Tab-separated table of C-alpha atoms in Angstrom:
chain	number	residue	atom	x	y	z
A	193	MET	CA	196.407	113.193	202.820
A	194	ASP	CA	193.004	111.887	203.224
A	195	GLN	CA	191.968	109.242	200.814
A	196	PRO	CA	188.882	110.187	198.710
A	197	ASP	CA	185.818	108.389	199.712
A	198	HIS	CA	184.660	105.948	197.116
A	199	GLU	CA	180.924	105.810	196.680
A	200	GLU	CA	179.517	102.341	196.548
A	201	LYS	CA	177.558	101.621	193.428
A	202	PRO	CA	174.407	99.613	193.814
A	203	ALA	CA	174.520	96.161	192.367
A	204	ALA	CA	172.782	95.901	189.038
A	205	SER	CA	169.577	93.987	189.162
A	206	PRO	CA	169.342	91.003	186.885
A	207	PRO	CA	167.312	91.555	183.658
A	208	LEU	CA	163.767	90.470	183.649
A	209	LEU	CA	163.256	87.424	181.520
A	210	LEU	CA	159.822	86.992	179.950
A	211	PRO	CA	158.675	83.462	180.033
A	212	ALA	CA	158.347	81.783	176.698
A	213	PRO	CA	154.884	80.662	175.784
A	214	THR	CA	154.289	77.161	176.847
A	215	PRO	CA	153.225	74.509	174.298
A	216	ARG	CA	150.006	74.105	176.184
A	217	ARG	CA	148.826	77.650	175.391
A	218	ARG	CA	149.782	77.287	171.725
A	219	TRP	CA	147.787	74.086	171.388
A	220	ARG	CA	144.849	75.648	173.182
A	221	GLY	CA	144.752	78.614	170.696
A	222	ALA	CA	145.030	76.238	167.726
A	223	ILE	CA	142.146	74.121	169.001
A	224	VAL	CA	139.972	77.225	169.470
A	225	ALA	CA	140.755	78.417	165.894
A	226	VAL	CA	139.941	75.008	164.399
A	227	LEU	CA	136.654	74.861	166.300
A	228	ALA	CA	135.762	78.350	165.030
A	229	LEU	CA	136.470	77.383	161.421
A	230	LEU	CA	134.394	74.210	161.778
A	231	ALA	CA	131.486	76.188	163.208
A	232	LEU	CA	131.605	78.771	160.391
A	233	GLY	CA	131.779	76.016	157.747
A	234	ALA	CA	128.772	74.263	159.260
A	235	LEU	CA	126.904	77.558	159.344
A	236	ALA	CA	127.635	78.251	155.651
A	237	TRP	CA	126.566	74.732	154.656
A	238	TYR	CA	123.316	75.110	156.531
A	239	LEU	CA	122.539	78.479	154.950
A	240	THR	CA	122.979	77.099	151.426
A	241	HIS	CA	121.116	73.805	152.011
A	242	ARG	CA	118.349	74.727	154.406
A	243	PRO	CA	114.739	74.069	153.279
A	244	ALA	CA	112.440	76.962	152.389
A	245	GLU	CA	109.833	75.918	154.946
A	246	ALA	CA	112.258	75.774	157.896
A	247	PRO	CA	110.842	77.499	161.030
A	248	ALA	CA	112.401	80.667	162.340
A	249	GLY	CA	113.954	79.116	165.429
A	250	ALA	CA	115.208	75.912	163.883
A	251	PHE	CA	118.413	77.404	162.542
A	252	ALA	CA	119.228	79.280	165.748
A	253	GLY	CA	119.421	75.996	167.644
A	254	GLY	CA	121.583	74.525	164.898
A	255	ALA	CA	124.006	77.457	165.177
A	256	ALA	CA	124.263	77.038	168.978
A	257	SER	CA	125.045	73.361	168.626
A	258	GLY	CA	127.546	74.251	165.883
A	259	ALA	CA	129.604	76.224	168.451
A	260	SER	CA	130.259	72.981	170.279
A	261	GLY	CA	131.154	71.237	167.000
A	262	ALA	CA	127.953	69.316	166.412
A	263	VAL	CA	125.972	71.362	163.880
A	264	ALA	CA	123.337	69.220	162.180
A	265	GLY	CA	119.770	69.709	160.961
A	266	GLY	CA	116.851	68.279	162.754
A	267	PRO	CA	114.762	65.530	161.364
A	268	GLY	CA	113.787	66.323	157.820
A	269	GLY	CA	116.289	69.194	157.591
A	270	PRO	CA	119.095	69.342	155.130
A	271	GLY	CA	121.634	68.084	157.586
A	272	GLY	CA	119.576	65.089	158.592
A	273	ARG	CA	120.419	61.782	157.077
A	274	GLY	CA	117.264	60.723	155.180
A	275	GLY	CA	116.120	64.328	154.639
A	276	ARG	CA	114.143	65.033	151.429
A	277	ALA	CA	115.420	67.663	148.926
A	278	PRO	CA	113.291	70.831	148.907
A	279	PRO	CA	111.213	71.628	145.801
A	280	SER	CA	112.757	74.005	143.275
A	281	THR	CA	111.190	77.393	142.686
A	282	VAL	CA	110.323	77.893	139.011
A	283	GLY	CA	108.594	80.363	136.726
A	284	VAL	CA	105.876	79.140	134.387
A	285	ALA	CA	103.994	80.355	131.317
A	286	THR	CA	100.893	79.107	129.534
A	287	ALA	CA	100.956	77.989	125.902
A	288	THR	CA	98.536	80.086	123.856
A	289	HIS	CA	97.270	80.511	120.305
A	290	ALA	CA	98.675	83.501	118.438
A	291	ASP	CA	99.382	84.755	114.921
A	292	LEU	CA	103.114	84.492	114.440
A	293	PRO	CA	104.823	86.519	111.679
A	294	VAL	CA	107.466	84.897	109.510
A	295	VAL	CA	110.053	87.627	109.022
A	296	LEU	CA	113.498	87.961	107.496
A	297	ASP	CA	115.927	90.394	109.112
A	298	ALA	CA	118.841	91.816	107.157
A	299	LEU	CA	121.220	94.756	107.017
A	300	GLY	CA	120.517	97.138	104.144
A	301	THR	CA	121.865	100.251	102.467
A	302	VAL	CA	119.696	103.138	101.322
A	303	GLN	CA	120.124	103.811	97.601
A	304	PRO	CA	118.523	106.710	95.689
A	305	MET	CA	116.571	105.852	92.590
A	306	VAL	CA	118.400	108.497	90.540
A	307	THR	CA	121.658	110.337	91.155
A	308	ALA	CA	122.530	112.894	88.452
A	309	THR	CA	125.649	115.022	88.149
A	310	VAL	CA	124.619	118.106	86.172
A	311	ARG	CA	127.493	118.894	83.760
A	312	PRO	CA	127.469	121.772	81.282
A	313	GLN	CA	127.207	120.964	77.567
A	314	VAL	CA	129.063	124.085	76.441
A	315	SER	CA	132.025	126.047	77.748
A	316	GLY	CA	131.818	129.545	79.105
A	317	VAL	CA	131.733	131.819	82.108
A	318	ILE	CA	129.024	131.172	84.685
A	319	THR	CA	126.968	134.297	85.136
A	320	GLN	CA	124.304	133.061	87.602
A	321	VAL	CA	123.825	130.214	90.119
A	322	LEU	CA	120.131	130.024	90.903
A	323	PHE	CA	119.963	127.252	93.529
A	324	SER	CA	120.842	126.855	97.203
A	325	GLU	CA	122.719	123.988	98.749
A	326	GLY	CA	120.345	121.293	99.982
A	327	GLN	CA	117.404	122.709	98.031
A	328	MET	CA	114.674	120.488	96.640
A	329	VAL	CA	114.378	121.227	92.914
A	330	ARG	CA	111.887	120.223	90.237
A	331	LYS	CA	112.659	118.629	86.933
A	332	GLY	CA	113.440	121.380	84.372
A	333	GLN	CA	114.124	124.040	87.010
A	334	LEU	CA	116.844	126.540	86.031
A	335	LEU	CA	120.010	125.995	88.061
A	336	ALA	CA	122.680	128.214	86.431
A	337	THR	CA	123.406	130.259	83.295
A	338	ILE	CA	126.489	130.620	81.098
A	339	ASP	CA	127.340	133.827	79.220
A	340	PRO	CA	125.277	133.405	75.981
A	341	ARG	CA	126.708	136.231	73.824
A	342	SER	CA	129.184	134.163	71.852
A	343	PHE	CA	126.507	131.582	71.114
A	344	GLU	CA	124.039	134.237	70.003
A	345	ILE	CA	126.617	135.565	67.521
A	346	ALA	CA	127.272	132.063	66.209
A	347	LEU	CA	123.545	131.613	65.679
A	348	GLN	CA	123.329	134.824	63.662
A	349	GLN	CA	126.189	133.632	61.463
A	350	MET	CA	124.448	130.345	60.763
A	351	LEU	CA	121.213	132.194	60.027
A	352	GLY	CA	122.954	134.527	57.537
A	353	ALA	CA	124.627	131.622	55.746
A	354	ARG	CA	121.295	129.898	55.322
A	355	LEU	CA	119.625	133.014	53.903
A	356	ARG	CA	122.488	133.481	51.432
A	357	ASP	CA	122.294	129.934	50.205
A	358	GLU	CA	118.517	130.077	49.931
A	359	ALA	CA	118.825	133.136	47.644
A	360	GLN	CA	121.343	131.317	45.454
A	361	LEU	CA	118.993	128.365	45.285
A	362	GLU	CA	116.115	130.553	44.119
A	363	ASN	CA	118.303	132.087	41.388
A	364	ALA	CA	119.444	128.648	40.261
A	365	LYS	CA	115.880	127.415	40.020
A	366	VAL	CA	114.852	130.417	37.828
A	367	GLN	CA	117.869	129.880	35.615
A	368	LEU	CA	116.949	126.211	35.238
A	369	GLN	CA	113.424	127.108	34.067
A	370	ARG	CA	114.878	129.404	31.421
A	371	TYR	CA	117.214	126.701	30.175
A	372	GLN	CA	114.370	124.244	29.974
A	373	THR	CA	112.325	126.754	27.854
A	374	LEU	CA	115.239	127.290	25.480
A	375	LEU	CA	115.789	123.546	25.252
A	376	SER	CA	112.164	123.066	24.195
A	377	GLN	CA	112.810	125.631	21.378
A	378	ASP	CA	116.012	123.796	20.486
A	379	SER	CA	117.962	126.941	21.217
A	380	ILE	CA	120.403	125.595	23.827
A	381	ALA	CA	122.391	122.462	24.345
A	382	ARG	CA	120.995	119.787	26.675
A	383	GLN	CA	124.306	119.716	28.571
A	384	ASP	CA	123.736	123.241	29.834
A	385	VAL	CA	120.296	122.264	31.125
A	386	ASP	CA	121.671	119.241	32.963
A	387	THR	CA	124.455	121.310	34.535
A	388	GLN	CA	121.990	123.874	35.820
A	389	ALA	CA	119.765	121.127	37.271
A	390	ALA	CA	122.787	119.743	39.182
A	391	THR	CA	123.543	123.201	40.515
A	392	VAL	CA	120.005	123.475	41.878
A	393	LYS	CA	120.338	120.145	43.727
A	394	GLN	CA	123.729	121.162	45.135
A	395	LEU	CA	122.295	124.345	46.545
A	396	GLU	CA	119.384	122.425	48.067
A	397	GLY	CA	121.910	120.263	49.939
A	398	THR	CA	123.705	123.374	51.108
A	399	ILE	CA	120.452	124.691	52.536
A	400	VAL	CA	120.022	121.466	54.548
A	401	ILE	CA	123.532	121.867	55.983
A	402	ASP	CA	122.844	125.498	56.824
A	403	ARG	CA	119.685	124.608	58.659
A	404	SER	CA	121.549	121.922	60.620
A	405	ASN	CA	124.233	124.398	61.603
A	406	GLU	CA	121.569	126.869	62.611
A	407	ASN	CA	119.878	124.269	64.823
A	408	THR	CA	123.237	123.428	66.416
A	409	ALA	CA	123.790	127.077	67.228
A	410	ARG	CA	120.313	127.327	68.705
A	411	LEU	CA	120.991	124.209	70.828
A	412	ASN	CA	124.292	125.598	72.111
A	413	LEU	CA	122.505	128.795	73.006
A	414	ALA	CA	119.881	126.776	74.913
A	415	TYR	CA	122.682	124.925	76.746
A	416	CYS	CA	123.660	128.210	78.308
A	417	ARG	CA	120.661	127.660	80.558
A	418	ILE	CA	121.540	124.712	82.803
A	419	VAL	CA	118.366	123.042	84.102
A	420	ALA	CA	117.701	120.129	86.480
A	421	PRO	CA	117.352	116.816	84.601
A	422	VAL	CA	115.493	115.149	87.504
A	423	ALA	CA	113.618	116.182	90.610
A	424	GLY	CA	115.452	115.745	93.876
A	425	LYS	CA	117.745	117.278	96.449
A	426	VAL	CA	120.754	119.359	95.424
A	427	GLY	CA	124.061	118.722	97.149
A	428	LEU	CA	126.870	121.101	97.938
A	429	ARG	CA	127.663	123.718	95.269
A	430	PRO	CA	131.003	123.060	93.534
A	431	VAL	CA	131.186	126.290	91.448
A	432	ASP	CA	130.457	129.978	91.913
A	433	PRO	CA	129.428	132.751	89.497
A	434	GLY	CA	132.291	134.245	87.483
A	435	ASN	CA	134.202	130.979	87.060
A	436	TYR	CA	134.931	129.504	83.659
A	437	ILE	CA	133.591	126.006	83.212
A	438	GLY	CA	134.296	123.620	80.379
A	439	ALA	CA	131.930	121.336	78.545
A	440	GLY	CA	131.606	117.996	80.358
A	441	ASP	CA	133.456	119.240	83.431
A	442	ALA	CA	133.946	116.357	85.934
A	443	THR	CA	132.690	118.215	88.989
A	444	GLY	CA	129.713	119.666	87.189
A	445	VAL	CA	127.447	122.404	88.389
A	446	ALA	CA	125.430	120.365	90.918
A	447	VAL	CA	124.624	116.814	92.020
A	448	ILE	CA	120.921	115.994	92.328
A	449	THR	CA	119.743	112.946	94.279
A	450	GLN	CA	116.183	111.717	94.176
A	451	VAL	CA	115.156	110.923	97.758
A	452	ALA	CA	111.410	110.317	97.412
A	453	PRO	CA	110.744	107.567	96.584
A	454	ILE	CA	113.939	105.796	97.554
A	455	ASP	CA	115.228	102.206	97.563
A	456	ILE	CA	116.965	99.995	100.127
A	457	ALA	CA	119.246	97.204	98.926
A	458	PHE	CA	119.819	94.196	101.213
A	459	SER	CA	120.977	90.585	100.976
A	460	VAL	CA	118.777	87.502	101.284
A	461	PRO	CA	120.122	83.996	102.120
A	462	GLN	CA	119.895	81.679	99.162
A	463	ASP	CA	117.802	79.199	101.196
A	464	ARG	CA	115.001	81.774	101.485
A	465	VAL	CA	114.948	82.639	97.770
A	466	PRO	CA	112.373	79.958	96.747
A	467	GLU	CA	109.910	81.162	99.375
A	468	ILE	CA	110.296	84.782	98.287
A	469	LEU	CA	109.895	83.893	94.612
A	470	ALA	CA	106.776	81.864	95.373
A	471	ARG	CA	105.210	84.775	97.238
A	472	ALA	CA	106.137	87.186	94.448
A	473	ALA	CA	104.666	84.832	91.817
A	474	ASP	CA	101.364	84.817	93.711
A	475	GLY	CA	101.282	88.611	93.476
A	476	ALA	CA	101.585	89.122	97.226
A	477	LYS	CA	102.698	92.521	98.464
A	478	MET	CA	105.401	91.750	101.001
A	479	PRO	CA	105.779	94.678	103.417
A	480	VAL	CA	109.255	95.781	104.437
A	481	THR	CA	110.056	97.855	107.525
A	482	ALA	CA	113.236	99.873	107.954
A	483	PHE	CA	114.704	100.414	111.441
A	484	ASP	CA	117.691	102.366	112.664
A	485	ARG	CA	120.934	100.653	113.618
A	486	THR	CA	119.675	99.946	117.172
A	487	ARG	CA	116.405	98.353	115.934
A	488	THR	CA	114.431	100.599	118.273
A	489	LYS	CA	113.145	103.340	115.966
A	490	LYS	CA	111.056	102.620	112.874
A	491	LEU	CA	112.150	104.828	109.999
A	492	ASP	CA	109.695	103.986	107.209
A	493	GLU	CA	107.566	101.257	105.663
A	494	GLY	CA	107.723	100.070	102.064
A	495	THR	CA	107.188	97.065	99.822
A	496	PHE	CA	109.450	94.419	98.362
A	497	SER	CA	110.516	95.194	94.781
A	498	THR	CA	112.695	92.502	93.223
A	499	LEU	CA	115.580	90.059	93.517
A	500	ASP	CA	118.844	90.034	91.615
A	501	ASN	CA	119.325	87.488	88.829
A	502	GLN	CA	122.279	85.642	90.377
A	503	ILE	CA	123.677	84.431	93.702
A	504	ASP	CA	126.863	85.859	95.117
A	505	VAL	CA	129.228	82.874	95.351
A	506	GLN	CA	131.338	84.582	98.026
A	507	THR	CA	128.509	85.032	100.541
A	508	GLY	CA	125.771	82.671	99.327
A	509	THR	CA	123.236	85.474	99.255
A	510	VAL	CA	121.100	87.250	96.674
A	511	LYS	CA	120.714	91.003	96.496
A	512	ALA	CA	117.178	92.280	96.953
A	513	LYS	CA	115.607	95.707	96.760
A	514	ALA	CA	112.631	97.337	98.464
A	515	ARG	CA	111.033	100.681	97.687
A	516	PHE	CA	109.975	103.259	100.285
A	517	GLY	CA	107.959	106.437	99.930
A	518	ASN	CA	110.246	108.342	102.330
A	519	VAL	CA	107.647	111.032	102.870
A	520	GLY	CA	109.244	112.168	106.109
A	521	ASN	CA	112.786	112.092	104.665
A	522	ALA	CA	113.865	109.675	107.413
A	523	LEU	CA	115.937	107.655	104.930
A	524	PHE	CA	119.155	109.192	103.680
A	525	PRO	CA	121.226	107.971	100.694
A	526	ASN	CA	123.971	105.476	101.651
A	527	GLN	CA	122.527	105.115	105.170
A	528	PHE	CA	122.916	101.719	106.879
A	529	VAL	CA	119.593	100.434	108.225
A	530	ASN	CA	118.070	97.230	109.566
A	531	VAL	CA	115.428	95.741	107.287
A	532	ARG	CA	112.612	93.370	108.283
A	533	LEU	CA	110.776	91.603	105.449
A	534	LEU	CA	107.414	90.069	106.360
A	535	LEU	CA	107.051	86.901	104.288
A	536	ARG	CA	103.797	85.525	105.707
A	537	MET	CA	101.708	85.071	108.869
A	538	VAL	CA	101.242	81.745	110.684
A	539	GLU	CA	97.704	82.022	112.042
A	540	GLY	CA	96.568	80.218	115.202
A	541	ALA	CA	99.987	78.845	116.116
A	542	VAL	CA	100.688	77.328	119.562
A	543	VAL	CA	103.383	79.598	120.986
A	544	ILE	CA	105.452	79.611	124.176
A	545	PRO	CA	108.260	81.865	125.395
A	546	VAL	CA	111.650	81.167	123.886
A	547	THR	CA	113.096	80.496	127.357
A	548	ALA	CA	110.722	77.544	127.848
A	549	LEU	CA	112.181	75.506	124.969
A	550	ARG	CA	115.208	73.389	125.864
A	551	THR	CA	117.489	71.161	123.827
A	552	GLY	CA	118.877	67.832	124.978
A	553	ALA	CA	120.406	64.697	123.540
A	554	GLY	CA	117.030	63.577	122.224
A	555	GLY	CA	116.132	66.913	120.659
A	556	ASP	CA	113.885	69.768	121.778
A	557	PHE	CA	111.735	69.372	124.901
A	558	VAL	CA	109.836	71.361	127.527
A	559	TYR	CA	109.007	70.829	131.200
A	560	VAL	CA	105.228	70.643	131.531
A	561	LEU	CA	103.800	71.539	134.946
A	562	LYS	CA	101.171	69.105	136.199
A	563	ASP	CA	98.419	69.694	138.747
A	564	ASP	CA	100.314	67.940	141.559
A	565	ARG	CA	103.175	70.476	141.278
A	566	SER	CA	105.480	68.046	139.513
A	567	VAL	CA	107.003	68.391	136.052
A	568	SER	CA	107.243	65.991	133.164
A	569	VAL	CA	109.590	66.072	130.181
A	570	ARG	CA	107.674	66.529	126.925
A	571	PRO	CA	109.453	66.204	123.546
A	572	VAL	CA	108.277	68.884	121.102
A	573	GLN	CA	109.022	70.102	117.598
A	574	ARG	CA	109.771	73.757	117.035
A	575	GLY	CA	108.502	75.978	114.230
A	576	VAL	CA	109.059	79.606	113.368
A	577	ALA	CA	110.319	81.945	116.066
A	578	THR	CA	110.489	85.624	116.894
A	579	THR	CA	112.646	87.421	119.434
A	580	ASP	CA	110.507	86.321	122.415
A	581	LEU	CA	108.043	83.668	121.150
A	582	ILE	CA	108.481	80.344	119.380
A	583	GLN	CA	105.980	78.077	117.680
A	584	VAL	CA	105.482	74.483	118.859
A	585	THR	CA	104.139	72.406	115.995
A	586	THR	CA	103.759	69.058	117.816
A	587	GLY	CA	103.898	67.827	121.406
A	588	LEU	CA	102.079	70.640	123.207
A	589	GLU	CA	98.537	71.960	123.394
A	590	ALA	CA	97.294	75.433	124.157
A	591	GLY	CA	96.508	75.919	127.840
A	592	GLU	CA	99.293	73.718	129.193
A	593	ARG	CA	101.810	75.347	131.489
A	594	VAL	CA	105.533	75.065	130.850
A	595	VAL	CA	108.561	75.990	132.943
A	596	THR	CA	110.378	79.110	131.771
A	597	GLU	CA	112.770	79.784	134.683
A	598	GLY	CA	114.628	77.552	137.132
A	599	GLY	CA	114.602	74.458	134.937
A	600	ASP	CA	118.331	73.804	135.016
A	601	ARG	CA	118.091	71.567	138.125
A	602	LEU	CA	114.905	69.773	137.133
A	603	LYS	CA	114.333	66.240	135.930
A	604	ASP	CA	111.310	64.198	134.994
A	605	GLY	CA	108.924	63.931	137.980
A	606	ALA	CA	110.668	66.586	140.075
A	607	ARG	CA	108.613	68.539	142.586
A	608	VAL	CA	108.485	72.312	142.092
A	609	GLN	CA	106.910	75.351	143.641
A	610	LEU	CA	105.932	78.631	142.057
A	611	ALA	CA	107.567	81.888	143.018
A	612	SER	CA	104.240	83.214	144.291
A	613	GLU	CA	103.770	80.166	146.539
A	614	ARG	CA	107.165	80.352	148.279
A	615	PRO	CA	106.679	80.862	152.093
A	616	ALA	CA	108.036	83.939	153.780
A	617	SER	CA	109.519	82.018	156.765
A	618	GLY	CA	112.788	81.520	154.925
A	619	ALA	CA	113.732	85.123	155.643
A	620	SER	CA	113.268	84.825	159.390
A	621	GLY	CA	115.232	81.594	159.383
A	622	ALA	CA	118.059	83.344	157.657
A	623	PHE	CA	118.106	86.089	160.263
A	624	GLY	CA	118.022	83.478	163.052
A	625	GLY	CA	120.986	81.735	161.422
A	626	ARG	CA	122.919	85.000	161.331
A	627	ARG	CA	122.182	85.577	165.028
A	628	GLY	CA	123.324	82.023	165.823
A	629	ALA	CA	126.526	82.576	163.868
A	630	SER	CA	127.140	85.814	165.734
A	631	GLY	CA	126.581	84.074	169.062
A	632	ALA	CA	128.977	81.307	168.135
A	633	SER	CA	131.668	83.730	167.121
A	634	GLY	CA	131.046	85.703	170.325
A	635	ALA	CA	131.480	82.554	172.410
A	636	PHE	CA	134.769	81.811	170.716
A	637	GLY	CA	135.817	85.405	171.195
A	638	GLY	CA	134.976	85.125	174.887
A	639	ARG	CA	137.133	82.046	175.200
A	640	ARG	CA	140.021	83.783	173.512
A	641	GLY	CA	139.522	86.795	175.807
A	642	ALA	CA	139.527	84.650	178.940
A	643	SER	CA	142.602	82.784	177.781
A	644	GLY	CA	144.404	86.052	177.044
A	645	ALA	CA	143.534	87.461	180.465
A	646	SER	CA	144.851	84.384	182.300
A	647	ASP	CA	148.055	84.484	180.240
A	648	ALA	CA	148.578	88.158	181.063
A	649	ALA	CA	148.077	87.549	184.799
A	650	SER	CA	150.515	84.628	184.817
A	651	GLY	CA	153.124	86.689	182.948
A	652	GLU	CA	152.776	89.560	185.417
A	653	ARG	CA	153.374	87.243	188.361
A	654	ARG	CA	156.512	85.861	186.719
A	655	ARG	CA	157.830	89.367	186.032
A	656	GLN	CA	157.330	90.333	189.686
A	657	ARG	CA	158.982	87.202	191.085
A	658	PRO	CA	162.675	88.090	190.308
A	659	ALA	CA	162.273	91.562	191.833
A	660	THR	CA	161.092	90.025	195.084
A	661	ASP	CA	164.069	87.622	195.204
A	662	GLY	CA	166.510	90.509	194.649
A	663	GLY	CA	165.146	92.475	197.605
């Protein structure tokens, strides 16, 4: 038998081994990364410390030299050794004369002058309700009626009792005259005359009681007509016609609140009480303005009324009250408002913006701008202040210019420049710096690209070398 032919299998080629990266390439990549970080750090330092008057091309050259690791400013630049610090840009304002108001701000609560709960004086069934909810009513206006029939009957009874007793009194008086005539003729005993005189006086007292009862019945009948005790605004209606209501019912028929005029109660610090009392003793009319809770909308204007007679020991304040006309009904009872009390006016005061006044270890001071564009520290004494202006009592004259913005980095004798005087070349320098930074990063990227290409070519040659040996 023929032996089967055995096919020869080709020898397996050895696996390709990729060469491990050499230490030289690793060190070269690390050096490139460090140089890139140094260049970016130098670029950032230059952008934050460059002078405002630097020319447009100055920073571009600095960025190019930074790519080689030697970024530094030219002579006089921020990177130069002996370079002078650039002047700070500041905002200024001029001290002026103005009339400054002395005001007192507080949080107040609107309080009506009168709040009346209209309660019935007699009991009965309500037959009519003659008002609408929220209606403005006059004093004495009819609001509701109670069924008057039972009270009319009671009045007739009291009237009949009085007429009966008056008739008895007339009869007793006639009888007394007869007894007195008989007594003068010595025809009757004196005791009978005295008894009849006492009967006449007793009936006279009964007539007084009857008249009082009659007046009470008339009053109860009048109470069936429930009228408004004060003028004001009626609240929500608590009862409806057909319901029985008792005398002195807690809910009543209506609640009337007087809204014009109206008061605002607020608290005053105890330290300001003497000044307020002095102004009130002089007869001054201190105006008060009411604002909404955001202090943006003026609600009404009024005048200061009075102070309470004692200080609250818990808060150290005194309650005060101001009265407002409330013609436009902008103030509502129990509304929280912001109150501004004008105590007096400081006329011709030297004022500056609040942002110009600074406080240091030696007290309050300002930076005064001189003609040579340098500043000097000037101690001052503050006075009254508003939200945006403050009075300077000593240390400053009207017409002098003070620094309002950018004074945090200043010191006595520092050079400054105004915002309007700042040159426009700083913008072009910034763009030149950005282009330089881009060029530097591009150079480093090119080096990395070249290094990567050479590494790839070397690796390809090594991968091809074992295949050639196997052939």
